[in-house]
Amino acid sequence: MKQLKKSAKLANVLYDVRGPIVDAARQMEEDGQKIIKLNIGNMAPFGFDAPEEIQQDMIRNLPDSAGYSDSKGIFAARKAVMHYTQQQGIEGVTLDDIYLGNGASELIVMATNALLDDGDELLVPMPDYPLWTAAVSLSGGKPVHYLCEEDKGWLPSLADIRAKITPRTRGIVVINPNNPTGVLYPDDLLRGMVAIAREHNLVLLVDEVYDKVLYDDAKHTAMASLSTDVLTITFNSLSKAYRSCGYRAGWMIVSGPKGDATDYIEGLNMLANLKLGSNVPGQWAIQTALGGYQSIKDLVKPGGRLRRQRDLAYELITAIPGVSCVKPEAALYMFPKLDPVMYPIADDREFFMQVLRETRVMLVQGSGFNFPDNQHFRIVFLPHEEDLREAINRIAKFLERYRARFA
Ligand SMILES: Cc1ncc(COP(=O)(O)O)c(C=O)c1O
């Protein structure tokens, strides 16, 4: 048979977080080597357990979970999400505006599929969480990357967003708190983005899966609470704040002037019906999670495990000569920079493959987040302090050898 080819729509799809570097690490593990994995925000393998209350409620509801649910999800969970929007100051959300899905991921792909015609453009941050660029491409759209500026604390450049709007632009993707930079956006900036969307009649697609993973008393503002006159689709899930990514329990909220978007909303409903609902046991977890004890606060407060690991990772990584980093205020990641004079790198994918081979530490290079300068990487600070220390010490030694050879 002739070689079976993948579709051209996959040409822009990057998934290095789970891609070739993970295959190489797996091969090394099969050869008996132990790898420290700093490549993915998967919390459970690092001992961050889902709250027991959530597990118990899922178990109790399992006998009622064998049938398909309503396409948009079970009532109790959507009601809990509706109450959550009220706590966040988002106006006018009804049960009908809430869709449950197998994680935020599935809903992100659904929302872009319903929105984009071939060649339509969506503004996506750079660096990005690569699912967004992939979802736009798979939907037949064109991802257009707007710059987040490192010297301004990785905040999106409003000027760059404006400069990249064309007659084909349909919307702006906002990831706040951000993956991979760990940055939280101030209200002024969010208002600036809302103003641009208003002026150009664009949809806001807002990914807030880290909205409760906040350090140093940082406060997150739900963008939809500021964009009451702009159609806004907000995505969230239990994956991070409730350490439950395996339950695949996410939600999407439509807010703003819905009357102007009835056709788009019909498209969302069609796609929700096509997928026949999402994982029902995971849906049962949502009400308990949102209404129960918020144990994430214990992890992020001073002395909490995530906070300690963030501080340690930041301190050790920025102590390496020629490594700079914006300190994350949120999420589970940092996006440090390697000085290009001290560390000339022609191909960052090859460079971090070499890091893996020599140090047995797996990281993802900046180009995996659609950031093309070859000088960045993302570090996940989920391992216990001892493992983080070991991993970053190995990286520091690797970089010392690299400096000696190439600088
Ligand atoms: C910014 C961002 N959005 C969405 C997701 C996917 O989340 P979910 O597990 O809800 O599909 C992730 C996962 O890491 C993420 O970092």
CSV table of N, CA and C and ligand atoms in Angstrom, one decimal, residues 41 102-106 108 129 131-132 175 177 179 207 209-210 236-240 245 248-250 333 378, ligand 1:
chain,number,residue,atom,x,y,z
A,41,GLY,N,2.6,19.4,33.3
A,41,GLY,CA,2.0,19.8,34.5
A,41,GLY,C,1.0,18.7,35.0
A,102,ASN,N,-14.6,16.9,28.4
A,102,ASN,CA,-13.5,16.1,28.9
A,102,ASN,C,-12.3,16.9,29.1
A,103,GLY,N,-12.2,17.7,30.1
A,103,GLY,CA,-11.2,18.7,30.3
A,103,GLY,C,-11.5,19.9,29.5
A,104,ALA,N,-10.7,21.0,29.9
A,104,ALA,CA,-10.9,22.2,29.1
A,104,ALA,C,-10.4,21.9,27.6
A,105,SER,N,-9.5,21.0,27.5
A,105,SER,CA,-8.9,20.7,26.1
A,105,SER,C,-10.0,20.4,25.1
A,106,GLU,N,-10.9,19.5,25.4
A,106,GLU,CA,-11.9,19.2,24.4
A,106,GLU,C,-12.8,20.4,24.1
A,108,ILE,N,-12.0,23.5,24.2
A,108,ILE,CA,-11.2,24.5,23.4
A,108,ILE,C,-11.3,24.1,21.9
A,129,TYR,N,0.3,28.1,25.2
A,129,TYR,CA,0.0,26.7,25.5
A,129,TYR,C,-0.3,26.0,24.2
A,131,LEU,N,-1.7,23.7,22.7
A,131,LEU,CA,-3.0,23.2,22.3
A,131,LEU,C,-3.8,24.3,21.5
A,132,TRP,N,-3.6,25.5,21.9
A,132,TRP,CA,-4.4,26.6,21.3
A,132,TRP,C,-4.0,26.8,19.8
A,175,ILE,N,-4.6,33.6,27.9
A,175,ILE,CA,-4.3,32.5,28.8
A,175,ILE,C,-3.9,33.2,30.1
A,177,PRO,N,-4.2,32.8,34.5
A,177,PRO,CA,-2.8,32.9,34.6
A,177,PRO,C,-2.2,32.1,33.4
A,179,ASN,N,0.3,29.8,31.1
A,179,ASN,CA,1.2,28.7,30.9
A,179,ASN,C,1.9,29.0,29.5
A,207,ASP,N,-8.7,31.3,28.7
A,207,ASP,CA,-8.3,30.0,29.4
A,207,ASP,C,-7.9,30.4,30.8
A,209,VAL,N,-7.5,28.0,33.5
A,209,VAL,CA,-7.4,26.8,34.2
A,209,VAL,C,-6.5,26.9,35.5
A,210,TYR,N,-5.7,28.0,35.6
A,210,TYR,CA,-4.9,28.1,36.8
A,210,TYR,C,-5.4,29.2,37.7
A,236,ASN,N,-12.3,26.4,31.9
A,236,ASN,CA,-11.7,26.0,33.2
A,236,ASN,C,-11.9,24.5,33.4
A,237,SER,N,-11.3,24.0,34.5
A,237,SER,CA,-11.4,22.6,34.7
A,237,SER,C,-10.9,22.3,36.1
A,238,LEU,N,-11.1,21.0,36.5
A,238,LEU,CA,-10.7,20.6,37.8
A,238,LEU,C,-9.2,20.2,37.8
A,239,SER,N,-8.6,20.2,36.6
A,239,SER,CA,-7.3,19.5,36.4
A,239,SER,C,-6.2,20.0,37.3
A,240,LYS,N,-6.1,21.3,37.5
A,240,LYS,CA,-5.0,21.9,38.3
A,240,LYS,C,-5.4,22.2,39.7
A,245,CYS,N,-6.5,16.0,36.9
A,245,CYS,CA,-6.6,16.1,35.4
A,245,CYS,C,-7.0,14.7,34.8
A,248,ARG,N,-10.7,14.2,33.8
A,248,ARG,CA,-11.2,14.9,32.6
A,248,ARG,C,-12.5,15.7,32.8
A,249,ALA,N,-12.5,16.6,33.7
A,249,ALA,CA,-13.7,17.3,34.1
A,249,ALA,C,-13.4,18.8,33.8
A,250,GLY,N,-14.0,19.3,32.8
A,250,GLY,CA,-13.8,20.8,32.5
A,250,GLY,C,-15.1,21.4,32.1
A,333,TYR,N,4.7,26.8,36.5
A,333,TYR,CA,5.7,26.8,35.5
A,333,TYR,C,6.6,28.1,35.6
A,378,ARG,N,10.8,25.7,29.3
A,378,ARG,CA,9.9,25.7,30.4
A,378,ARG,C,10.3,24.7,31.4
B,1,LIG,C1,-3.3,26.7,29.8
B,1,LIG,C2,-3.9,25.4,29.8
B,1,LIG,N1,-5.1,25.2,29.3
B,1,LIG,C3,-5.7,24.0,29.2
B,1,LIG,C4,-5.1,22.9,29.7
B,1,LIG,C5,-5.8,21.6,29.6
B,1,LIG,O1,-6.5,21.3,30.7
B,1,LIG,P1,-7.5,20.1,30.9
B,1,LIG,O2,-6.8,19.1,31.7
B,1,LIG,O3,-8.7,20.7,31.6
B,1,LIG,O4,-7.9,19.6,29.5
B,1,LIG,C6,-3.8,23.0,30.2
B,1,LIG,C7,-3.1,21.8,30.7
B,1,LIG,O5,-1.9,21.8,31.1
B,1,LIG,C8,-3.2,24.3,30.3
B,1,LIG,O6,-2.0,24.4,30.8
